[in-house]
Amino acid sequence: MTAKDTRAPQLARLAGLVADETRAVCLLALLDGRAWTAGELARHAGVAASTLSGHLGRLVAGGLLAEERQGRHRYVRLAGPQVAQLLEDLAAQVAPEAAARPRTLRESTAGSAMARGRTCYDHLAGRLGITLTDALTERGLLSQDAGFALTEAGLRWFGAVGIALDRKGRRPLVRACLDWTERRSHLAGVAGAALCRHALDTGWCVRIGSERAVKVTPSGERALGELLGIEAAALR
Amino acid sequence: MTAKDTRAPQLARLAGLVADETRAVCLLALLDGRAWTAGELARHAGVAASTLSGHLGRLVAGGLLAEERQGRHRYVRLAGPQVAQLLEDLAAQVAPEAAARPRTLRESTAGSAMARGRTCYDHLAGRLGITLTDALTERGLLSQDAGFALTEAGLRWFGAVGIALDRKGRRPLVRACLDWTERRSHLAGVAGAALCRHALDTGWCVRIGSERAVKVTPSGERALGELLGIEAAALR
DNA sequence: CGCACACTTCGGTCCGAACCGAAGTGTGCG
DNA sequence: CGCACACTTCGGTTCGGACCGAAGTGTGCG
């Protein structure tokens, strides 16, 4: 027996946290970037509150979730962008086979709203995310030659639009995130998150219901038309 | 109960493959990019051959491993760069806590050889990987402004040295891979793999024993000094 | 041929963990 | 104060899967 890799036990433990379907459902739900209560997750996953309580304990102890107690509520959210990135990577790995037909009409319409535009942890995804990524690329603001990278013009563009980019952390400025519905990469990383936040703050986009789906508002259509030359029809 | 994400079951199944310590040991061993026989892996992991046979069956069925039967041997290797990337990402997530002290002297010396230089699936890692990455960056061949990217000069450099870069596949030309021992990113992706292959093919580096560890040869020191201005002392 | 070897299949044991309902703790509101 | 509600803890059941050794299959070599 040669020297085993010392990381194996911890790697197995980490994977084990995702390796349960109930926990996987929760983690994917939390990819919307918001905090959910334990009860909401229990109903979403279809298990008893007591069962879910145990799962949350494990996920928090394992460092995947951060929790915040407010009164009688226990709010949990993903512990950080690294966790979201990890889940997105894992999900992208299985996405090819996961392109299954939705069952009910309700799921179908909800699915098509999700396909049009949604948030992916903290950035924009779906056709909306791809459209934005393509527009940035066409205008020479984003380079896709060797991985994603912001060009000089791209950096200026963010500044001109009034979107601040925090370059201090370890998180990459831009990152490609493989889109689940479009099968193509969209903009993630610090810039992707800042753009998404700006879009929601300024009313370019609004969330639909309580899900991850988002839609572009009329003012958003105007702004994106002016700033990136995107035609309104491409956003619907 | 809102509509569950259809990817959850498959996500859990995928994670479940990594969620066993014995399988994790095997997967990390296979990160050396080579094919191992079932028996070698069984001895490495310290379990009975029959037990390991079952594990290999699951990993192959799950798409993480590719197998090749030759006579009475069953060779397995990682199914592709995506799998290696996934494992590296997962391992990087736990690496911070995994910086444990080695137990025995044998592990200690083996560990320090690994820290000096090793392969990480198909590219170079350890201090050697970092040194190369830094040298490429200093000379303006690699940009680290917003994620990793090859510059125009970098593309020319690879051509001049005689390293062909296959840009056809879906794999990114360059990619940052978080180094387990150095806690910094080194060069991965198509260019990282091509550089590693070239280094081994031309004798710049040789593998030490049967492990992932590699060392730079005298001819390698000369070549890297000429091509990248790396001092020989930095490679020892 | 027959033995050694690599791997697989099978039967059986054992442990961990996912689940539920019931009872308990703590919070907020009328 | 007392009830409703959100969550947690506990006991008990059930199920999957990791493991081993023994027996079976197939390959290569003398």
Short mmCIF file of C-alpha atoms in Angstrom, two decimals, chain A residues 38-201:
data_model
loop_
_atom_site.label_atom_id
_atom_site.label_comp_id
_atom_site.label_asym_id
_atom_site.label_seq_id
_atom_site.Cartn_x
_atom_site.Cartn_y
_atom_site.Cartn_z
CA ALA A 38 -35.66 25.56 7.51
CA GLY A 39 -39.41 25.18 7.07
CA GLU A 40 -39.38 26.44 3.49
CA LEU A 41 -36.66 23.97 2.60
CA ALA A 42 -38.50 21.12 4.32
CA ARG A 43 -41.65 21.81 2.29
CA HIS A 44 -39.59 22.26 -0.87
CA ALA A 45 -37.80 18.95 -0.36
CA GLY A 46 -40.91 17.13 0.80
CA VAL A 47 -39.56 15.79 4.11
CA ALA A 48 -40.47 16.28 7.75
CA ALA A 49 -39.12 19.34 9.53
CA SER A 50 -37.24 17.13 11.93
CA THR A 51 -35.46 15.36 9.09
CA LEU A 52 -34.47 18.58 7.47
CA SER A 53 -33.20 20.01 10.72
CA GLY A 54 -30.65 17.23 10.83
CA HIS A 55 -29.57 17.89 7.26
CA LEU A 56 -29.05 21.58 7.92
CA GLY A 57 -26.92 20.74 10.92
CA ARG A 58 -24.64 18.64 8.76
CA LEU A 59 -24.42 21.17 5.96
CA VAL A 60 -23.58 23.99 8.35
CA ALA A 61 -21.03 21.88 10.22
CA GLY A 62 -19.51 20.92 6.89
CA GLY A 63 -19.06 24.54 5.93
CA LEU A 64 -21.37 24.53 2.92
CA LEU A 65 -24.05 26.67 4.54
CA ALA A 66 -24.01 29.74 6.74
CA GLU A 67 -26.85 30.18 9.18
CA GLU A 68 -28.44 33.12 10.83
CA ARG A 69 -31.03 32.81 13.56
CA GLN A 70 -33.74 35.40 13.76
CA GLY A 71 -36.31 34.84 16.44
CA ARG A 72 -37.86 31.49 15.86
CA HIS A 73 -36.56 31.24 12.30
CA ARG A 74 -33.37 29.61 11.16
CA TYR A 75 -32.21 31.16 7.93
CA VAL A 76 -29.57 29.38 5.88
CA ARG A 77 -27.74 30.39 2.74
CA LEU A 78 -24.73 29.11 0.81
CA ALA A 79 -21.55 29.84 2.73
CA GLY A 80 -20.01 31.79 -0.16
CA PRO A 81 -19.26 32.09 -3.86
CA GLN A 82 -16.82 29.15 -3.72
CA VAL A 83 -19.64 26.89 -2.62
CA ALA A 84 -21.92 28.21 -5.34
CA GLN A 85 -19.18 27.70 -7.90
CA LEU A 86 -18.61 24.17 -6.71
CA LEU A 87 -22.29 23.32 -7.00
CA GLU A 88 -22.53 24.91 -10.42
CA ASP A 89 -19.54 22.88 -11.59
CA LEU A 90 -21.00 19.68 -10.22
CA ALA A 91 -24.39 20.42 -11.69
CA ALA A 92 -22.85 21.26 -15.06
CA GLN A 93 -21.19 17.86 -15.04
CA VAL A 94 -24.54 16.10 -14.94
CA ALA A 95 -26.56 18.66 -16.93
CA PRO A 96 -26.17 16.92 -20.32
CA GLU A 97 -28.29 13.99 -19.18
CA ALA A 98 -30.53 16.15 -17.01
CA ALA A 99 -32.25 17.78 -19.97
CA ALA A 100 -35.41 15.87 -19.19
CA ARG A 101 -38.87 16.83 -20.31
CA PRO A 102 -40.91 18.56 -17.62
CA ARG A 103 -43.94 16.66 -16.40
CA THR A 104 -46.76 19.04 -15.67
CA LEU A 105 -47.89 22.23 -17.33
CA ARG A 106 -47.04 24.14 -14.20
CA GLU A 107 -43.47 22.84 -14.27
CA SER A 108 -43.38 23.50 -17.99
CA THR A 109 -44.31 27.17 -17.76
CA ALA A 110 -42.13 27.64 -14.70
CA GLY A 111 -39.35 25.95 -16.67
CA SER A 112 -39.70 28.23 -19.66
CA ALA A 113 -39.58 31.31 -17.46
CA MET A 114 -36.42 29.85 -15.95
CA ALA A 115 -35.01 29.24 -19.42
CA ARG A 116 -35.66 32.85 -20.43
CA GLY A 117 -33.83 34.36 -17.51
CA ARG A 118 -32.87 33.44 -13.99
CA THR A 119 -30.27 34.04 -11.37
CA CYS A 120 -27.54 31.49 -10.82
CA TYR A 121 -26.44 32.14 -7.22
CA ASP A 122 -25.53 35.79 -7.74
CA HIS A 123 -25.30 36.32 -11.47
CA LEU A 124 -27.67 36.20 -14.45
CA ALA A 125 -28.20 33.00 -16.41
CA GLY A 126 -30.57 31.49 -18.97
CA ARG A 127 -31.09 33.12 -22.37
CA LEU A 128 -30.80 36.51 -20.68
CA GLY A 129 -27.38 35.63 -19.28
CA ILE A 130 -26.20 34.33 -22.65
CA THR A 131 -27.54 37.38 -24.49
CA LEU A 132 -25.67 39.71 -22.17
CA THR A 133 -22.49 37.67 -22.41
CA ASP A 134 -22.69 37.64 -26.20
CA ALA A 135 -23.35 41.40 -26.34
CA LEU A 136 -20.35 42.10 -24.10
CA THR A 137 -18.21 39.91 -26.30
CA GLU A 138 -19.38 41.42 -29.59
CA ARG A 139 -18.61 44.90 -28.38
CA GLY A 140 -15.08 43.89 -27.40
CA LEU A 141 -15.72 44.30 -23.67
CA LEU A 142 -15.25 40.64 -22.86
CA SER A 143 -12.64 38.36 -24.38
CA GLN A 144 -13.34 34.65 -24.76
CA ASP A 145 -10.10 33.73 -26.49
CA ALA A 146 -8.60 31.73 -23.66
CA GLY A 147 -11.14 31.51 -20.91
CA PHE A 148 -13.12 34.59 -20.05
CA ALA A 149 -11.34 37.91 -19.45
CA LEU A 150 -12.43 41.53 -19.28
CA THR A 151 -10.71 43.75 -21.83
CA GLU A 152 -9.49 47.26 -21.04
CA ALA A 153 -12.60 48.56 -22.77
CA GLY A 154 -14.66 46.23 -20.63
CA LEU A 155 -13.18 47.62 -17.44
CA ARG A 156 -13.95 51.15 -18.65
CA TRP A 157 -17.50 50.12 -19.56
CA PHE A 158 -18.25 48.88 -16.06
CA GLY A 159 -16.88 52.11 -14.64
CA ALA A 160 -18.90 54.24 -17.04
CA VAL A 161 -22.13 52.42 -16.24
CA GLY A 162 -21.44 52.95 -12.57
CA ILE A 163 -20.87 49.36 -11.55
CA ALA A 164 -18.06 49.02 -9.02
CA LEU A 165 -15.90 45.91 -9.26
CA ASP A 166 -14.28 44.76 -6.05
CA ARG A 167 -10.94 43.26 -7.03
CA LYS A 168 -9.65 42.69 -3.54
CA GLY A 169 -10.93 39.19 -2.75
CA ARG A 170 -9.69 35.90 -4.09
CA ARG A 171 -12.70 35.55 -6.33
CA PRO A 172 -11.87 35.93 -10.03
CA LEU A 173 -13.03 39.11 -11.72
CA VAL A 174 -14.76 37.13 -14.42
CA ARG A 175 -15.44 33.46 -14.71
CA ALA A 176 -17.29 31.30 -17.20
CA CYS A 177 -20.26 29.41 -15.77
CA LEU A 178 -21.71 26.66 -17.92
CA ASP A 179 -25.39 27.38 -18.44
CA TRP A 180 -27.73 24.56 -17.54
CA THR A 181 -30.42 25.32 -20.15
CA GLU A 182 -28.34 26.94 -22.88
CA ARG A 183 -25.33 24.61 -22.68
CA ARG A 184 -23.06 27.57 -23.19
CA SER A 185 -20.99 29.67 -20.83
CA HIS A 186 -22.28 32.87 -19.35
CA LEU A 187 -20.59 35.58 -17.33
CA ALA A 188 -19.97 34.83 -13.66
CA GLY A 189 -17.35 35.96 -11.14
CA VAL A 190 -17.16 39.37 -9.51
CA ALA A 191 -18.25 41.18 -12.67
CA GLY A 192 -21.17 38.84 -13.25
CA ALA A 193 -22.37 39.29 -9.69
CA ALA A 194 -21.99 43.08 -9.84
CA LEU A 195 -23.88 43.26 -13.11
CA CYS A 196 -26.71 41.16 -11.71
CA ARG A 197 -26.94 43.20 -8.54
CA HIS A 198 -26.96 46.41 -10.56
CA ALA A 199 -29.67 45.07 -12.84
CA LEU A 200 -31.90 44.20 -9.90
CA ASP A 201 -31.10 47.39 -7.96
#
